[in-house]
mmCIF file of C-alpha atoms and ligand atoms in Angstrom:
data_model
loop_
_atom_site.group_PDB
_atom_site.id
_atom_site.type_symbol
_atom_site.label_atom_id
_atom_site.label_comp_id
_atom_site.label_asym_id
_atom_site.label_seq_id
_atom_site.Cartn_x
_atom_site.Cartn_y
_atom_site.Cartn_z
ATOM 1 C CA MET A 1 -11.444 10.925 27.307
ATOM 2 C CA THR A 2 -12.080 9.659 24.313
ATOM 3 C CA ILE A 3 -12.210 6.029 22.919
ATOM 4 C CA HIS A 4 -8.924 6.618 21.287
ATOM 5 C CA ASN A 5 -7.767 8.300 24.136
ATOM 6 C CA LYS A 6 -8.622 5.407 26.246
ATOM 7 C CA PHE A 7 -7.283 2.696 24.005
ATOM 8 C CA LYS A 8 -4.522 4.626 22.479
ATOM 9 C CA LEU A 9 -5.457 4.189 19.960
ATOM 10 C CA GLN A 10 -4.659 5.807 16.669
ATOM 11 C CA ASN A 11 -6.848 8.591 14.910
ATOM 12 C CA VAL A 12 -7.937 7.373 11.186
ATOM 13 C CA ILE A 13 -9.070 9.508 8.292
ATOM 14 C CA ASN A 14 -10.766 7.429 5.828
ATOM 15 C CA ALA A 15 -10.594 8.582 2.577
ATOM 16 C CA SER A 16 -11.183 5.315 1.048
ATOM 17 C CA GLU A 17 -14.840 4.708 0.485
ATOM 18 C CA LYS A 18 -16.681 2.613 2.910
ATOM 19 C CA MET A 19 -14.787 0.124 4.351
ATOM 20 C CA THR A 20 -15.498 -2.330 7.006
ATOM 21 C CA ILE A 21 -12.537 -2.983 8.116
ATOM 22 C CA LEU A 22 -11.916 0.887 9.465
ATOM 23 C CA GLY A 23 -15.590 0.797 10.870
ATOM 24 C CA VAL A 24 -17.899 1.440 7.418
ATOM 25 C CA SER A 25 -19.487 4.848 7.729
ATOM 26 C CA ARG A 26 -20.209 7.589 10.133
ATOM 27 C CA ILE A 27 -23.712 7.665 11.530
ATOM 28 C CA SER A 28 -25.745 11.501 11.389
ATOM 29 C CA ASP A 29 -26.406 13.131 14.704
ATOM 30 C CA SER A 30 -30.442 12.409 14.417
ATOM 31 C CA VAL A 31 -29.584 8.672 13.907
ATOM 32 C CA ALA A 32 -27.440 8.843 16.813
ATOM 33 C CA ALA A 33 -30.658 10.135 18.514
ATOM 34 C CA ALA A 34 -32.665 7.813 17.942
ATOM 35 C CA GLN A 35 -30.640 4.836 18.797
ATOM 36 C CA LYS A 36 -30.443 6.499 22.543
ATOM 37 C CA GLU A 37 -33.854 6.356 22.346
ATOM 38 C CA ALA A 38 -34.614 3.078 21.230
ATOM 39 C CA GLY A 39 -31.499 2.182 23.315
ATOM 40 C CA GLN A 40 -33.279 3.432 26.782
ATOM 41 C CA SER A 41 -37.129 2.071 25.912
ATOM 42 C CA PHE A 42 -38.517 -1.044 26.216
ATOM 43 C CA PHE A 43 -40.526 -2.920 23.198
ATOM 44 C CA VAL A 44 -42.445 -5.868 22.753
ATOM 45 C CA MET A 45 -39.234 -7.104 20.679
ATOM 46 C CA GLU A 46 -41.300 -9.382 18.190
ATOM 47 C CA GLU A 47 -43.996 -6.383 17.505
ATOM 48 C CA LEU A 48 -40.825 -3.593 16.966
ATOM 49 C CA THR A 49 -39.585 -6.433 13.944
ATOM 50 C CA LYS A 50 -42.498 -6.809 12.732
ATOM 51 C CA ALA A 51 -43.821 -2.953 12.821
ATOM 52 C CA THR A 52 -40.209 -1.711 11.923
ATOM 53 C CA GLY A 53 -40.634 -4.248 8.527
ATOM 54 C CA HIS A 54 -43.690 -3.261 7.156
ATOM 55 C CA TYR A 55 -43.066 1.191 7.836
ATOM 56 C CA LEU A 56 -39.892 -0.219 5.360
ATOM 57 C CA ALA A 57 -41.801 -2.394 2.995
ATOM 58 C CA ASP A 58 -44.152 0.521 2.648
ATOM 59 C CA LEU A 59 -41.424 3.512 2.609
ATOM 60 C CA ILE A 60 -39.531 1.329 -0.171
ATOM 61 C CA GLY A 61 -42.045 -0.406 -2.136
ATOM 62 C CA ALA A 62 -41.775 -3.621 -1.569
ATOM 63 C CA GLU A 63 -44.640 -6.420 0.485
ATOM 64 C CA ASN A 64 -42.536 -6.728 3.729
ATOM 65 C CA ALA A 65 -39.165 -6.102 4.839
ATOM 66 C CA THR A 66 -37.322 -7.232 7.816
ATOM 67 C CA VAL A 67 -34.147 -5.668 9.474
ATOM 68 C CA LEU A 68 -31.024 -8.002 9.974
ATOM 69 C CA SER A 69 -27.814 -8.196 12.336
ATOM 70 C CA SER A 70 -25.692 -7.655 8.897
ATOM 71 C CA ALA A 71 -26.078 -8.575 5.471
ATOM 72 C CA SER A 72 -23.383 -11.850 6.150
ATOM 73 C CA ALA A 73 -26.784 -13.014 8.444
ATOM 74 C CA GLY A 74 -29.051 -12.220 5.268
ATOM 75 C CA ILE A 75 -27.779 -14.415 3.221
ATOM 76 C CA ALA A 76 -27.489 -17.125 6.038
ATOM 77 C CA GLN A 77 -31.171 -16.876 7.167
ATOM 78 C CA SER A 78 -32.434 -16.270 3.361
ATOM 79 C CA THR A 79 -30.915 -19.509 2.579
ATOM 80 C CA ALA A 80 -32.141 -21.367 6.046
ATOM 81 C CA ALA A 81 -36.028 -19.379 5.133
ATOM 82 C CA ILE A 82 -35.981 -20.722 1.974
ATOM 83 C CA ILE A 83 -34.976 -24.500 2.651
ATOM 84 C CA GLY A 84 -37.280 -25.002 5.972
ATOM 85 C CA LYS A 85 -40.390 -22.863 4.469
ATOM 86 C CA GLY A 86 -41.570 -22.185 7.700
ATOM 87 C CA ASP A 87 -41.560 -25.980 9.704
ATOM 88 C CA LEU A 88 -40.596 -25.385 13.248
ATOM 89 C CA TYR A 89 -38.898 -28.808 13.039
ATOM 90 C CA HIS A 90 -36.694 -27.409 10.539
ATOM 91 C CA VAL A 91 -35.951 -23.970 12.557
ATOM 92 C CA TYR A 92 -34.941 -26.344 15.725
ATOM 93 C CA HIS A 93 -32.638 -29.166 12.994
ATOM 94 C CA PRO A 94 -31.644 -26.516 10.531
ATOM 95 C CA PHE A 95 -28.782 -29.068 8.889
ATOM 96 C CA THR A 96 -31.203 -32.446 9.602
ATOM 97 C CA ASP A 97 -31.037 -35.085 6.622
ATOM 98 C CA ARG A 98 -35.029 -35.243 6.162
ATOM 99 C CA ILE A 99 -34.800 -32.124 4.306
ATOM 100 C CA THR A 100 -32.595 -32.839 0.856
ATOM 101 C CA LYS A 101 -33.870 -29.724 -1.258
ATOM 102 C CA ARG A 102 -30.579 -27.700 -0.338
ATOM 103 C CA GLU A 103 -28.702 -26.655 -3.202
ATOM 104 C CA ILE A 104 -28.375 -22.962 -3.734
ATOM 105 C CA VAL A 105 -27.024 -21.984 -7.502
ATOM 106 C CA ILE A 106 -24.912 -19.452 -7.790
ATOM 107 C CA PRO A 107 -23.337 -18.216 -11.100
ATOM 108 C CA LYS A 108 -19.142 -19.383 -10.441
ATOM 109 C CA GLY A 109 -18.108 -15.334 -10.332
ATOM 110 C CA HIS A 110 -20.197 -14.761 -8.045
ATOM 111 C CA ASN A 111 -18.988 -17.084 -5.422
ATOM 112 C CA VAL A 112 -16.458 -14.402 -3.767
ATOM 113 C CA ASP A 113 -14.869 -13.085 -1.168
ATOM 114 C CA TYR A 114 -16.353 -9.859 0.282
ATOM 115 C CA GLY A 115 -14.548 -10.430 3.731
ATOM 116 C CA THR A 116 -15.631 -13.970 4.143
ATOM 117 C CA GLY A 117 -16.577 -16.191 1.153
ATOM 118 C CA VAL A 118 -20.528 -16.316 0.004
ATOM 119 C CA GLN A 119 -20.239 -20.096 0.169
ATOM 120 C CA VAL A 120 -19.657 -19.752 4.017
ATOM 121 C CA MET A 121 -23.039 -17.928 4.768
ATOM 122 C CA VAL A 122 -24.469 -20.260 2.430
ATOM 123 C CA GLU A 123 -23.327 -23.122 4.308
ATOM 124 C CA LEU A 124 -23.884 -21.650 7.719
ATOM 125 C CA GLY A 125 -27.701 -21.148 6.321
ATOM 126 C CA GLY A 126 -27.881 -24.766 5.335
ATOM 127 C CA GLY A 127 -27.498 -24.237 1.985
ATOM 128 C CA LYS A 128 -25.219 -26.272 -0.636
ATOM 129 C CA VAL A 129 -23.303 -24.048 -3.150
ATOM 130 C CA ILE A 130 -23.886 -25.208 -6.851
ATOM 131 C CA GLU A 131 -21.615 -23.280 -8.671
ATOM 132 C CA ALA A 132 -23.150 -22.057 -12.548
ATOM 133 C CA GLY A 133 -20.577 -21.591 -15.637
ATOM 134 C CA TRP A 134 -16.859 -20.548 -15.053
ATOM 135 C CA ALA A 135 -14.989 -18.001 -13.064
ATOM 136 C CA ASN A 136 -15.030 -15.867 -16.237
ATOM 137 C CA LYS A 137 -18.546 -17.094 -17.715
ATOM 138 C CA CYS A 138 -22.171 -17.535 -16.507
ATOM 139 C CA THR A 139 -25.331 -17.517 -19.247
ATOM 140 C CA GLN A 140 -29.438 -18.550 -18.390
ATOM 141 C CA ALA A 141 -28.612 -21.742 -19.695
ATOM 142 C CA ASP A 142 -25.395 -22.244 -17.626
ATOM 143 C CA VAL A 143 -27.851 -21.516 -14.474
ATOM 144 C CA GLU A 144 -30.590 -23.757 -16.276
ATOM 145 C CA MET A 145 -27.848 -26.639 -16.447
ATOM 146 C CA GLU A 146 -27.575 -27.089 -12.631
ATOM 147 C CA ILE A 147 -30.801 -26.583 -11.679
ATOM 148 C CA THR A 148 -32.661 -30.197 -10.199
ATOM 149 C CA GLU A 149 -35.238 -31.127 -8.124
ATOM 150 C CA ASN A 150 -32.937 -30.385 -4.831
ATOM 151 C CA THR A 151 -32.357 -26.706 -6.105
ATOM 152 C CA ALA A 152 -33.935 -24.538 -3.056
ATOM 153 C CA ALA A 153 -32.999 -20.952 -4.656
ATOM 154 C CA LEU A 154 -30.855 -19.421 -6.918
ATOM 155 C CA LEU A 155 -28.265 -16.572 -5.910
ATOM 156 C CA TYR A 156 -26.913 -13.437 -7.585
ATOM 157 C CA ILE A 157 -24.199 -11.242 -6.088
ATOM 158 C CA LYS A 158 -24.561 -7.793 -7.133
ATOM 159 C CA SER A 159 -21.323 -6.253 -6.326
ATOM 160 C CA HIS A 160 -18.375 -4.654 -7.554
ATOM 161 C CA HIS A 161 -16.035 -7.996 -6.158
ATOM 162 C CA ALA A 162 -17.456 -10.658 -8.127
ATOM 163 C CA VAL A 163 -16.820 -10.389 -11.476
ATOM 164 C CA GLN A 164 -18.912 -8.558 -14.171
ATOM 165 C CA LYS A 165 -18.169 -9.393 -17.960
ATOM 166 C CA SER A 166 -19.778 -12.044 -19.419
ATOM 167 C CA ILE A 167 -22.211 -12.847 -16.673
ATOM 168 C CA LEU A 168 -25.783 -12.732 -16.841
ATOM 169 C CA SER A 169 -28.135 -9.999 -15.270
ATOM 170 C CA VAL A 170 -29.968 -9.238 -12.798
ATOM 171 C CA SER A 171 -32.986 -9.419 -15.201
ATOM 172 C CA GLU A 172 -31.846 -12.236 -16.841
ATOM 173 C CA MET A 173 -31.463 -13.815 -13.579
ATOM 174 C CA VAL A 174 -35.062 -12.979 -12.541
ATOM 175 C CA GLU A 175 -36.595 -14.712 -16.114
ATOM 176 C CA VAL A 176 -34.126 -17.937 -15.007
ATOM 177 C CA ALA A 177 -35.636 -18.207 -11.572
ATOM 178 C CA LYS A 178 -39.865 -16.928 -12.837
ATOM 179 C CA ARG A 179 -39.068 -19.992 -15.459
ATOM 180 C CA ASN A 180 -37.926 -22.676 -12.903
ATOM 181 C CA LYS A 181 -40.554 -21.524 -10.136
ATOM 182 C CA LEU A 182 -37.898 -20.806 -8.006
ATOM 183 C CA PRO A 183 -36.820 -17.966 -5.122
ATOM 184 C CA LEU A 184 -34.103 -15.613 -6.467
ATOM 185 C CA ILE A 185 -31.946 -13.802 -3.529
ATOM 186 C CA VAL A 186 -30.188 -10.910 -4.716
ATOM 187 C CA ASP A 187 -27.146 -9.607 -2.615
ATOM 188 C CA ALA A 188 -27.140 -5.658 -3.231
ATOM 189 C CA ALA A 189 -24.925 -5.724 0.027
ATOM 190 C CA ALA A 190 -23.216 -2.156 -1.281
ATOM 191 C CA GLU A 191 -25.772 -0.937 -3.684
ATOM 192 C CA GLU A 192 -26.727 2.775 -3.822
ATOM 193 C CA ASP A 193 -30.395 1.710 -5.509
ATOM 194 C CA LEU A 194 -33.018 0.546 -2.493
ATOM 195 C CA LYS A 195 -35.866 -0.484 -5.286
ATOM 196 C CA LYS A 196 -34.436 -1.483 -8.647
ATOM 197 C CA PHE A 197 -33.771 -5.435 -8.075
ATOM 198 C CA TYR A 198 -37.195 -5.693 -5.539
ATOM 199 C CA GLN A 199 -39.148 -3.890 -8.635
ATOM 200 C CA MET A 200 -37.140 -6.495 -11.242
ATOM 201 C CA GLY A 201 -38.852 -9.822 -9.530
ATOM 202 C CA ALA A 202 -35.962 -10.374 -6.710
ATOM 203 C CA ASP A 203 -38.150 -12.698 -3.856
ATOM 204 C CA LEU A 204 -35.615 -11.506 -1.570
ATOM 205 C CA VAL A 205 -32.813 -8.687 -1.353
ATOM 206 C CA ILE A 206 -30.224 -7.545 1.017
ATOM 207 C CA TYR A 207 -28.101 -4.234 1.944
ATOM 208 C CA SER A 208 -25.659 -3.760 3.855
ATOM 209 C CA GLY A 209 -27.043 -0.827 6.427
ATOM 210 C CA ALA A 210 -23.834 0.738 7.321
ATOM 211 C CA LYS A 211 -22.657 0.834 3.239
ATOM 212 C CA ALA A 212 -24.266 3.369 1.355
ATOM 213 C CA ILE A 213 -27.292 3.626 4.069
ATOM 214 C CA GLU A 214 -24.978 4.916 6.279
ATOM 215 C CA ALA A 215 -26.833 3.290 9.516
ATOM 216 C CA PRO A 216 -25.246 1.639 12.424
ATOM 217 C CA SER A 217 -23.785 -2.223 12.021
ATOM 218 C CA SER A 218 -27.105 -3.601 10.383
ATOM 219 C CA ALA A 219 -29.243 -4.942 7.413
ATOM 220 C CA LEU A 220 -32.265 -4.229 5.309
ATOM 221 C CA LEU A 221 -34.287 -7.383 3.947
ATOM 222 C CA LEU A 222 -36.699 -6.566 1.515
ATOM 223 C CA GLY A 223 -38.742 -9.346 0.008
ATOM 224 C CA LYS A 224 -42.475 -11.133 -0.534
ATOM 225 C CA ASP A 225 -44.382 -11.566 2.249
ATOM 226 C CA GLN A 226 -44.110 -15.096 2.756
ATOM 227 C CA PHE A 227 -40.387 -15.254 2.437
ATOM 228 C CA ILE A 228 -39.994 -12.422 5.120
ATOM 229 C CA LYS A 229 -41.824 -14.264 7.433
ATOM 230 C CA TRP A 230 -39.831 -17.411 7.176
ATOM 231 C CA VAL A 231 -36.683 -15.384 7.874
ATOM 232 C CA GLN A 232 -38.492 -14.064 10.701
ATOM 233 C CA LEU A 233 -38.759 -17.646 12.350
ATOM 234 C CA GLN A 234 -34.780 -17.708 12.201
ATOM 235 C CA SER A 235 -34.933 -15.800 15.374
ATOM 236 C CA LYS A 236 -35.799 -19.250 17.110
ATOM 237 C CA GLY A 237 -32.883 -20.534 15.544
ATOM 238 C CA ILE A 238 -29.735 -20.111 14.156
ATOM 239 C CA GLY A 239 -31.209 -16.371 13.751
ATOM 240 C CA ARG A 240 -30.747 -16.143 17.532
ATOM 241 C CA SER A 241 -26.807 -16.022 17.602
ATOM 242 C CA MET A 242 -27.327 -12.907 14.523
ATOM 243 C CA LYS A 243 -29.440 -11.145 16.631
ATOM 244 C CA ILE A 244 -29.492 -7.184 16.234
ATOM 245 C CA GLY A 245 -30.113 -5.136 19.015
ATOM 246 C CA LYS A 246 -33.481 -2.133 19.935
ATOM 247 C CA ASP A 247 -30.940 -0.056 19.065
ATOM 248 C CA ASN A 248 -29.360 -0.772 15.506
ATOM 249 C CA ILE A 249 -33.261 -1.657 14.535
ATOM 250 C CA VAL A 250 -34.426 2.240 14.993
ATOM 251 C CA GLY A 251 -30.428 3.320 14.036
ATOM 252 C CA LEU A 252 -31.238 1.820 10.501
ATOM 253 C CA VAL A 253 -34.520 3.053 9.952
ATOM 254 C CA THR A 254 -34.214 6.740 10.748
ATOM 255 C CA ALA A 255 -30.852 6.140 8.498
ATOM 256 C CA ILE A 256 -32.751 4.918 5.619
ATOM 257 C CA GLU A 257 -35.540 7.795 6.084
ATOM 258 C CA GLU A 258 -32.807 10.235 5.811
ATOM 259 C CA TYR A 259 -31.344 8.268 3.035
ATOM 260 C CA VAL A 260 -34.700 8.366 0.874
ATOM 261 C CA LYS A 261 -35.501 11.600 1.697
ATOM 262 C CA ASN A 262 -31.806 13.035 0.727
ATOM 263 C CA GLY A 263 -30.385 10.670 -1.195
ATOM 264 C CA LEU A 264 -26.859 10.600 -2.010
ATOM 265 C CA GLU A 265 -24.291 13.805 -1.675
ATOM 266 C CA SER A 266 -24.855 15.724 -5.178
ATOM 267 C CA LYS A 267 -22.305 15.887 -7.550
ATOM 268 C CA GLU A 268 -22.088 19.759 -6.214
ATOM 269 C CA SER A 269 -21.208 19.103 -2.789
ATOM 270 C CA GLN A 270 -18.783 16.910 -3.634
ATOM 271 C CA GLU A 271 -17.299 18.969 -5.809
ATOM 272 C CA ASN A 272 -17.335 22.071 -3.535
ATOM 273 C CA ARG A 273 -15.227 20.341 -1.146
ATOM 274 C CA LEU A 274 -12.771 18.625 -3.349
ATOM 275 C CA GLN A 275 -11.852 21.859 -5.273
ATOM 276 C CA PRO A 276 -9.954 23.736 -2.282
ATOM 277 C CA PHE A 277 -8.685 20.303 -1.363
ATOM 278 C CA ILE A 278 -7.440 19.495 -5.098
ATOM 279 C CA GLN A 279 -5.553 23.193 -5.335
ATOM 280 C CA GLY A 280 -4.395 22.787 -1.907
ATOM 281 C CA LEU A 281 -2.837 19.551 -2.912
ATOM 282 C CA ASN A 282 -1.495 21.003 -6.314
ATOM 283 C CA GLU A 283 0.976 23.947 -3.990
ATOM 284 C CA ILE A 284 2.530 20.778 -2.931
ATOM 285 C CA GLU A 285 5.863 19.906 -4.576
ATOM 286 C CA GLY A 286 5.661 16.366 -6.282
ATOM 287 C CA ILE A 287 2.301 15.975 -6.682
ATOM 288 C CA LYS A 288 0.005 16.812 -9.494
ATOM 289 C CA ALA A 289 -3.812 16.290 -7.974
ATOM 290 C CA THR A 290 -6.908 16.103 -10.257
ATOM 291 C CA GLU A 291 -10.708 15.469 -10.043
ATOM 292 C CA VAL A 292 -12.090 11.889 -11.197
ATOM 293 C CA GLN A 293 -15.387 10.252 -12.055
ATOM 294 C CA ASP A 294 -15.397 6.449 -10.222
ATOM 295 C CA SER A 295 -14.149 4.139 -12.641
ATOM 296 C CA ALA A 296 -17.789 2.202 -12.652
ATOM 297 C CA GLY A 297 -19.133 5.106 -13.595
ATOM 298 C CA ARG A 298 -21.500 5.604 -9.881
ATOM 299 C CA GLU A 299 -21.872 9.732 -9.333
ATOM 300 C CA ILE A 300 -18.800 9.427 -7.090
ATOM 301 C CA TYR A 301 -16.061 12.049 -7.514
ATOM 302 C CA ARG A 302 -12.420 11.788 -5.722
ATOM 303 C CA ALA A 303 -9.508 13.149 -5.829
ATOM 304 C CA SER A 304 -6.419 11.348 -8.248
ATOM 305 C CA VAL A 305 -3.012 12.030 -7.175
ATOM 306 C CA ARG A 306 -0.109 11.622 -9.006
ATOM 307 C CA VAL A 307 3.157 11.271 -7.431
ATOM 308 C CA SER A 308 6.269 11.905 -8.617
ATOM 309 C CA SER A 309 9.191 12.889 -6.426
ATOM 310 C CA ASP A 310 12.676 11.473 -6.215
ATOM 311 C CA ARG A 311 12.115 10.803 -2.565
ATOM 312 C CA LYS A 312 8.706 9.580 -2.331
ATOM 313 C CA ASN A 313 6.965 7.694 -4.811
ATOM 314 C CA ALA A 314 3.118 6.748 -4.679
ATOM 315 C CA LEU A 315 3.805 3.123 -2.415
ATOM 316 C CA ASP A 316 5.493 5.498 0.516
ATOM 317 C CA LEU A 317 3.415 7.980 0.392
ATOM 318 C CA ILE A 318 0.794 5.655 1.243
ATOM 319 C CA GLN A 319 2.710 4.056 3.528
ATOM 320 C CA ASP A 320 3.790 6.946 5.448
ATOM 321 C CA LEU A 321 0.014 8.436 5.543
ATOM 322 C CA LYS A 322 -0.818 5.629 7.655
ATOM 323 C CA ASN A 323 2.132 5.824 10.347
ATOM 324 C CA GLY A 324 1.748 8.725 12.776
ATOM 325 C CA GLU A 325 -0.843 9.866 15.767
ATOM 326 C CA THR A 326 -3.213 10.110 12.551
ATOM 327 C CA ALA A 327 -3.886 7.545 9.855
ATOM 328 C CA VAL A 328 -5.137 8.435 6.654
ATOM 329 C CA TYR A 329 -6.705 6.046 4.404
ATOM 330 C CA THR A 330 -6.977 5.831 0.671
ATOM 331 C CA ARG A 331 -7.768 4.228 -2.109
ATOM 332 C CA GLU A 332 -4.517 2.413 -3.142
ATOM 333 C CA TYR A 333 -6.090 0.477 -6.455
ATOM 334 C CA GLN A 334 -3.344 2.413 -8.874
ATOM 335 C CA ALA A 335 -0.618 2.809 -6.568
ATOM 336 C CA ASN A 336 1.878 0.967 -8.880
ATOM 337 C CA ASN A 337 0.611 3.087 -11.776
ATOM 338 C CA GLY A 338 2.053 6.587 -9.542
ATOM 339 C CA ILE A 339 -1.861 7.384 -8.632
ATOM 340 C CA ILE A 340 -3.756 7.509 -4.851
ATOM 341 C CA GLU A 341 -6.934 8.598 -4.917
ATOM 342 C CA PHE A 342 -8.916 10.348 -1.912
ATOM 343 C CA ASP A 343 -13.181 9.677 -1.682
ATOM 344 C CA VAL A 344 -13.897 12.292 0.697
ATOM 345 C CA ARG A 345 -17.590 11.405 1.415
ATOM 346 C CA SER A 346 -17.065 10.549 4.795
ATOM 347 C CA VAL A 347 -14.015 13.056 5.117
ATOM 348 C CA SER A 348 -14.751 16.349 7.192
ATOM 349 C CA THR A 349 -13.342 19.938 5.552
ATOM 350 C CA ASP A 350 -11.431 19.720 8.681
ATOM 351 C CA GLU A 351 -10.215 16.438 8.257
ATOM 352 C CA LEU A 352 -9.068 17.728 4.458
ATOM 353 C CA HIS A 353 -7.092 20.314 5.927
ATOM 354 C CA GLN A 354 -5.374 17.747 7.832
ATOM 355 C CA ILE A 355 -4.373 15.543 4.705
ATOM 356 C CA ILE A 356 -2.955 18.551 3.164
ATOM 357 C CA SER A 357 -1.016 19.151 5.942
ATOM 358 C CA LYS A 358 0.080 15.964 6.401
ATOM 359 C CA ILE A 359 1.241 15.658 2.693
ATOM 360 C CA ARG A 360 2.960 18.289 2.506
ATOM 361 C CA LYS A 361 5.061 17.377 5.362
ATOM 362 C CA ILE A 362 5.733 13.718 3.957
ATOM 363 C CA MET A 363 6.757 14.983 0.501
ATOM 364 C CA GLU A 364 8.698 18.304 1.607
HETATM 365 C C1 LIG B 1 -20.207 -6.114 2.603
HETATM 366 C C2 LIG B 1 -21.168 -7.170 1.931
HETATM 367 C C3 LIG B 1 -21.430 -8.213 2.473
HETATM 368 C C4 LIG B 1 -21.516 -8.200 3.865
HETATM 369 O O1 LIG B 1 -22.176 -7.538 4.348
HETATM 370 P P1 LIG B 1 -22.158 -7.145 6.107
HETATM 371 O O2 LIG B 1 -23.173 -6.181 6.580
HETATM 372 O O3 LIG B 1 -21.113 -6.494 6.910
HETATM 373 O O4 LIG B 1 -22.606 -8.867 6.735
HETATM 374 C C5 LIG B 1 -22.352 -8.947 1.993
HETATM 375 N N1 LIG B 1 -22.541 -8.913 0.384
HETATM 376 C C6 LIG B 1 -20.947 -8.212 -0.386
HETATM 377 C C7 LIG B 1 -21.470 -8.341 -2.000
HETATM 378 C C8 LIG B 1 -20.754 -7.783 0.231
HETATM 379 O O5 LIG B 1 -20.031 -5.930 -0.695
#
């Protein structure tokens, strides 16, 4: 009996992208095998944590690294680590009045909701969010005017969730951090480049394991050795409530090895799967499908489908696709303009055929 049958759950085809609400991504067989081996073995956990961290740091090119349960835990524990600086009293009393240097300066347009608010995670780590600039503008000067003797760190959210326009770049934020001798945390949760932000000079860089890396639920934290050690110390304090299992630690390491070796799915491979899909869709009345590149310029190619029928518009089709035994989730951002996008990176060839049949049934 499958999990879907046992709990009477809808089957889901994820043509939307790596969405947390759908379970993010699919792990490979070798990642599942690594999880199985780790889950059925014992380790001195402190050894496993340190050794896998050093291994990943060497693989990617950083002083040190550690595996955490989620990118959110990465924000909270990085904040706590930088405020506590390895002091065990702070680990046991994370919100103590004895420490006043708790301010985390962040561009206002970066204090976003990615499922929860960035501020919620900073506060969980005992930080006080200080927003710099305005919702749609933040310069180096805007950040610098918020820095006081109580500033503990700077935080930069590199994400499509954050405001992009008229906000300083990561390298400009690095300059501000260096000028003011402050640590810089970069949340790069969904980013694809594991080297860039560390090489630019960020002190701690956070990646969500299940997004680009397609690992089980986890996160990679890369950083300067001292900061990573302070983060690891949090497992005796707030980090305990964010513990990650041995199976997922080893699963993430395996997924990163594959990710570093194979990279992302190539344009050619995406197009080889997209072309027959687009052709199949174009045989359906009221549907006009074309290939489009990701609007942010990433190497992602998708099917863009214009719906023009008297009976069904794009919003109807999106809703009908979610009904029935197997739900198909799509990219809905342009639905008001009559367009639906299909991201095929997490969709198998068999599922692409299922999508075509389902749309044909709905439209005819
Ligand atoms: C997804 C995301 C997170 C949270 O990642 P989790 O691993 O799910 O906690 C944090 N920041 C940004 C910008 C994200 O996109």
